[in-house]
């Protein structure tokens, strides 16, 4: 983080990960349960924030980490302090986000399935989604189907990954797919065929913008996009965010 700041003068965003695939954890001889991994991540993030904020020399005594007289060199300019993201799909993840001041990122359900209540208690929150949008609904769906065709091998790989994961978001999205709880915009084939780890919003500019505006209305103000394949695709995505922003202003 400090190296990038020194070399390029740019601020980074850090995605703090507790780890959710049991096979990877087993390979590292890490049998720490799900919620304990988030407690460990809370400590790690707290230590990192203290170092990056210039509190030196740092001493820290925790359950998982002990730090004695540690100093970060070179120092990080305050205006380049990184944004911090953490998974907020589980209660343990939300607790980590709240304690560390991180933005809680979720893999969302369809916006209509939220009842307006919030587990976030005023925390900064965001979602991870893919977006395929065009002026005409049919064109967007044709592009989506061409990019993510049915894939039996991918489906089997996804099913195997499900068995090896204890991530709450993985199980939630799989349940939505199995029960057909999506809508005309919310699409899970990329997730079900192991091509992406997030839902996609597909459709006309207006329909996708409406769904995005609904998420914004629920308090999600940070969006992590599944990587668009081209710059042109990113321009289409910009159109729907502009429309969603205008819609939100109209509501207010």
Short mmCIF file of C-alpha atoms in Angstrom, two decimals:
data_model
loop_
_atom_site.label_atom_id
_atom_site.label_comp_id
_atom_site.label_asym_id
_atom_site.label_seq_id
_atom_site.Cartn_x
_atom_site.Cartn_y
_atom_site.Cartn_z
CA UNK A 1 0.00 0.00 0.00
CA UNK A 2 2.69 2.49 0.95
CA UNK A 3 4.81 1.45 -2.04
CA UNK A 4 1.98 2.23 -4.48
CA UNK A 5 1.35 5.52 -2.69
CA UNK A 6 5.03 6.45 -2.90
CA UNK A 7 5.49 5.41 -6.53
CA UNK A 8 2.19 6.51 -8.04
CA UNK A 9 0.50 8.83 -5.56
CA UNK A 10 -2.71 6.82 -5.82
CA UNK A 11 -5.16 5.51 -3.24
CA UNK A 12 -5.94 1.78 -3.15
CA UNK A 13 -8.97 -0.18 -2.00
CA UNK A 14 -8.30 -3.34 0.00
CA UNK A 15 -10.67 -6.32 0.05
CA UNK A 16 -10.15 -8.12 3.35
CA UNK A 17 -10.84 -11.85 2.99
CA UNK A 18 -11.43 -14.39 5.76
CA UNK A 19 -11.32 -17.41 3.40
CA UNK A 20 -14.29 -19.60 2.62
CA UNK A 21 -13.10 -22.66 0.68
CA UNK A 22 -12.49 -25.52 3.07
CA UNK A 23 -10.08 -27.37 0.78
CA UNK A 24 -7.77 -24.36 0.58
CA UNK A 25 -7.90 -23.93 4.35
CA UNK A 26 -7.17 -27.63 4.87
CA UNK A 27 -4.13 -27.39 2.57
CA UNK A 28 -2.82 -24.68 4.90
CA UNK A 29 -3.66 -26.77 7.99
CA UNK A 30 -6.10 -24.05 9.05
CA UNK A 31 -9.06 -25.56 10.91
CA UNK A 32 -10.30 -22.22 12.26
CA UNK A 33 -14.15 -22.11 12.19
CA UNK A 34 -15.97 -19.57 10.00
CA UNK A 35 -16.80 -16.98 12.67
CA UNK A 36 -13.37 -17.25 14.30
CA UNK A 37 -11.77 -16.50 10.93
CA UNK A 38 -13.64 -13.21 10.90
CA UNK A 39 -12.51 -12.47 14.45
CA UNK A 40 -8.95 -13.07 13.25
CA UNK A 41 -9.56 -10.83 10.24
CA UNK A 42 -10.80 -8.09 12.57
CA UNK A 43 -7.50 -8.19 14.44
CA UNK A 44 -5.45 -8.24 11.23
CA UNK A 45 -7.36 -5.30 9.76
CA UNK A 46 -7.05 -3.33 12.99
CA UNK A 47 -3.27 -3.84 13.05
CA UNK A 48 -2.99 -2.85 9.40
CA UNK A 49 -5.05 0.32 9.92
CA UNK A 50 -2.94 1.37 12.89
CA UNK A 51 0.29 0.90 10.92
CA UNK A 52 -0.99 2.74 7.86
CA UNK A 53 -2.29 5.62 9.96
CA UNK A 54 1.23 6.23 11.27
CA UNK A 55 0.75 5.15 14.87
CA UNK A 56 4.33 4.11 15.46
CA UNK A 57 5.90 2.31 17.07
CA UNK A 58 2.94 -0.05 17.31
CA UNK A 59 2.32 -2.51 20.12
CA UNK A 60 -0.62 -4.91 19.93
CA UNK A 61 -1.67 -7.90 22.01
CA UNK A 62 -4.57 -9.88 20.59
CA UNK A 63 -5.89 -13.42 20.46
CA UNK A 64 -4.29 -14.07 17.07
CA UNK A 65 -1.55 -11.44 16.62
CA UNK A 66 1.10 -9.91 18.84
CA UNK A 67 3.01 -6.86 17.59
CA UNK A 68 5.94 -5.18 19.37
CA UNK A 69 7.49 -1.85 18.40
CA UNK A 70 6.55 -2.15 14.72
CA UNK A 71 6.94 0.84 12.39
CA UNK A 72 5.74 1.34 8.80
CA UNK A 73 8.34 2.87 6.49
CA UNK A 74 7.76 4.91 4.38
CA UNK A 75 4.83 6.60 6.08
CA UNK A 76 1.53 6.78 4.19
CA UNK A 77 0.11 10.26 3.42
CA UNK A 78 -3.28 10.56 5.21
CA UNK A 79 -5.13 11.45 1.99
CA UNK A 80 -4.00 8.12 0.46
CA UNK A 81 -5.27 5.94 3.32
CA UNK A 82 -6.93 2.94 1.62
CA UNK A 83 -10.62 2.21 1.41
CA UNK A 84 -11.37 -1.08 3.16
CA UNK A 85 -13.95 -3.64 2.05
CA UNK A 86 -15.08 -6.84 3.75
CA UNK A 87 -17.74 -9.44 3.01
CA UNK A 88 -20.96 -8.52 4.79
CA UNK A 89 -23.09 -11.53 3.88
CA UNK A 90 -22.76 -13.20 7.30
CA UNK A 91 -23.31 -11.84 10.80
CA UNK A 92 -19.61 -12.43 11.53
CA UNK A 93 -18.64 -10.44 8.44
CA UNK A 94 -20.95 -7.58 9.43
CA UNK A 95 -19.39 -7.53 12.90
CA UNK A 96 -15.93 -7.24 11.34
CA UNK A 97 -17.09 -4.41 9.08
CA UNK A 98 -18.63 -2.55 12.01
CA UNK A 99 -15.60 -2.92 14.27
CA UNK A 100 -13.06 -1.96 11.61
CA UNK A 101 -15.07 0.75 9.84
CA UNK A 102 -14.97 -1.19 6.58
CA UNK A 103 -17.59 -1.11 3.83
CA UNK A 104 -19.68 -4.29 4.06
CA UNK A 105 -19.98 -5.90 0.61
CA UNK A 106 -22.79 -8.35 -0.15
CA UNK A 107 -23.68 -10.63 -3.05
CA UNK A 108 -27.23 -9.38 -3.32
CA UNK A 109 -30.60 -11.02 -3.58
CA UNK A 110 -33.12 -9.40 -5.95
CA UNK A 111 -33.90 -5.96 -4.53
CA UNK A 112 -37.60 -6.81 -4.09
CA UNK A 113 -36.71 -9.59 -1.63
CA UNK A 114 -35.40 -7.11 0.94
CA UNK A 115 -38.13 -6.01 3.33
CA UNK A 116 -36.60 -2.63 4.04
CA UNK A 117 -35.09 -3.72 7.34
CA UNK A 118 -31.33 -3.56 7.66
CA UNK A 119 -28.73 -5.61 9.47
CA UNK A 120 -26.14 -2.92 8.77
CA UNK A 121 -27.00 -0.40 11.51
CA UNK A 122 -25.86 2.60 9.46
CA UNK A 123 -22.64 1.00 8.21
CA UNK A 124 -21.36 1.79 4.73
CA UNK A 125 -22.56 -1.00 2.45
CA UNK A 126 -22.21 -2.17 -1.13
CA UNK A 127 -22.88 -5.05 -3.49
CA UNK A 128 -21.00 -7.04 -6.10
CA UNK A 129 -22.83 -7.57 -9.41
CA UNK A 130 -22.27 -8.03 -13.12
CA UNK A 131 -24.20 -5.84 -15.56
CA UNK A 132 -25.18 -6.36 -19.20
CA UNK A 133 -27.45 -3.58 -20.48
CA UNK A 134 -28.48 -2.19 -23.86
CA UNK A 135 -31.11 0.17 -25.21
CA UNK A 136 -33.26 -2.83 -26.20
CA UNK A 137 -34.06 -5.67 -23.80
CA UNK A 138 -33.66 -8.41 -26.42
CA UNK A 139 -30.21 -7.24 -27.46
CA UNK A 140 -28.96 -7.29 -23.87
CA UNK A 141 -30.25 -10.81 -23.30
CA UNK A 142 -28.75 -12.09 -26.55
CA UNK A 143 -25.35 -10.74 -25.52
CA UNK A 144 -25.74 -12.29 -22.06
CA UNK A 145 -26.68 -15.72 -23.41
CA UNK A 146 -23.85 -15.65 -25.95
CA UNK A 147 -21.34 -14.67 -23.28
CA UNK A 148 -22.61 -17.20 -20.73
CA UNK A 149 -24.09 -20.23 -22.55
CA UNK A 150 -25.35 -23.32 -20.76
CA UNK A 151 -22.33 -25.30 -19.57
CA UNK A 152 -22.75 -28.73 -18.00
CA UNK A 153 -19.10 -28.94 -16.94
CA UNK A 154 -19.32 -25.51 -15.31
CA UNK A 155 -22.50 -26.52 -13.48
CA UNK A 156 -20.80 -29.60 -12.05
CA UNK A 157 -17.78 -27.53 -11.01
CA UNK A 158 -20.12 -25.10 -9.23
CA UNK A 159 -21.79 -27.97 -7.37
CA UNK A 160 -18.41 -29.28 -6.22
CA UNK A 161 -17.39 -25.79 -5.10
CA UNK A 162 -20.60 -25.55 -3.07
CA UNK A 163 -19.60 -28.63 -1.09
CA UNK A 164 -16.16 -27.16 -0.39
CA UNK A 165 -17.38 -23.74 0.78
CA UNK A 166 -18.76 -22.56 4.10
CA UNK A 167 -19.40 -19.02 2.82
CA UNK A 168 -22.88 -17.73 3.64
CA UNK A 169 -23.18 -15.75 0.38
CA UNK A 170 -22.36 -18.87 -1.69
CA UNK A 171 -25.17 -20.82 -0.07
CA UNK A 172 -27.64 -17.91 -0.30
CA UNK A 173 -27.15 -17.41 -4.04
CA UNK A 174 -27.34 -21.16 -4.65
CA UNK A 175 -30.66 -21.31 -2.78
CA UNK A 176 -32.06 -18.43 -4.86
CA UNK A 177 -31.03 -20.23 -8.05
CA UNK A 178 -32.47 -23.57 -6.92
CA UNK A 179 -35.81 -22.03 -5.95
CA UNK A 180 -36.08 -19.80 -9.01
CA UNK A 181 -36.42 -16.65 -6.91
CA UNK A 182 -34.89 -14.30 -9.48
CA UNK A 183 -36.75 -11.80 -11.64
CA UNK A 184 -36.64 -10.61 -15.25
CA UNK A 185 -33.47 -8.62 -14.58
CA UNK A 186 -31.65 -10.66 -11.91
CA UNK A 187 -29.75 -13.57 -13.51
CA UNK A 188 -27.65 -16.32 -11.93
CA UNK A 189 -26.48 -18.48 -14.85
CA UNK A 190 -22.89 -17.11 -14.70
CA UNK A 191 -22.83 -18.07 -11.01
CA UNK A 192 -24.43 -21.48 -11.58
CA UNK A 193 -21.93 -22.37 -14.33
CA UNK A 194 -18.88 -21.25 -12.33
CA UNK A 195 -18.14 -18.32 -14.65
CA UNK A 196 -18.67 -15.69 -11.96
CA UNK A 197 -19.20 -15.47 -8.21
CA UNK A 198 -21.92 -12.83 -8.37
CA UNK A 199 -25.41 -12.31 -9.82
CA UNK A 200 -25.89 -10.39 -13.07
CA UNK A 201 -28.39 -7.67 -13.87
CA UNK A 202 -29.46 -8.03 -17.51
CA UNK A 203 -31.91 -6.04 -19.61
CA UNK A 204 -32.70 -2.65 -21.06
CA UNK A 205 -31.05 0.47 -19.69
CA UNK A 206 -34.28 1.46 -17.96
CA UNK A 207 -34.94 -1.92 -16.32
CA UNK A 208 -31.38 -2.40 -15.06
CA UNK A 209 -31.25 1.21 -13.84
CA UNK A 210 -34.50 0.64 -11.93
CA UNK A 211 -33.03 -2.37 -10.13
CA UNK A 212 -29.84 -0.43 -9.32
CA UNK A 213 -31.92 2.47 -8.00
CA UNK A 214 -33.77 0.03 -5.74
CA UNK A 215 -30.45 -1.18 -4.28
CA UNK A 216 -29.33 2.41 -3.76
CA UNK A 217 -32.61 3.09 -1.98
CA UNK A 218 -31.85 0.16 0.33
CA UNK A 219 -28.58 1.83 1.36
CA UNK A 220 -26.06 0.17 -0.97
CA UNK A 221 -23.83 2.96 -2.24
CA UNK A 222 -20.71 1.02 -3.29
CA UNK A 223 -20.80 -1.25 -6.35
CA UNK A 224 -18.09 -3.74 -7.29
CA UNK A 225 -18.58 -4.83 -10.89
CA UNK A 226 -17.78 -8.19 -12.37
CA UNK A 227 -15.02 -7.22 -14.80
CA UNK A 228 -16.50 -5.95 -18.09
CA UNK A 229 -14.85 -7.64 -21.11
CA UNK A 230 -14.40 -4.40 -23.09
CA UNK A 231 -14.31 -0.64 -22.62
CA UNK A 232 -17.48 -0.43 -24.71
CA UNK A 233 -19.29 -2.60 -22.15
CA UNK A 234 -18.18 -0.25 -19.42
CA UNK A 235 -19.76 2.66 -21.29
CA UNK A 236 -23.11 0.82 -21.39
CA UNK A 237 -22.81 0.25 -17.65
CA UNK A 238 -22.15 3.94 -17.12
CA UNK A 239 -25.45 4.73 -18.86
CA UNK A 240 -27.45 2.67 -16.36
CA UNK A 241 -25.66 4.15 -13.35
CA UNK A 242 -26.39 7.65 -14.64
CA UNK A 243 -30.07 6.71 -15.04
CA UNK A 244 -30.18 5.10 -11.59
CA UNK A 245 -28.63 8.19 -10.02
CA UNK A 246 -31.17 10.45 -11.73
CA UNK A 247 -33.98 8.18 -10.54
CA UNK A 248 -32.75 8.38 -6.95
CA UNK A 249 -32.61 12.17 -7.11
CA UNK A 250 -36.20 12.20 -8.37
CA UNK A 251 -37.30 10.04 -5.40
CA UNK A 252 -35.67 12.43 -2.97
#
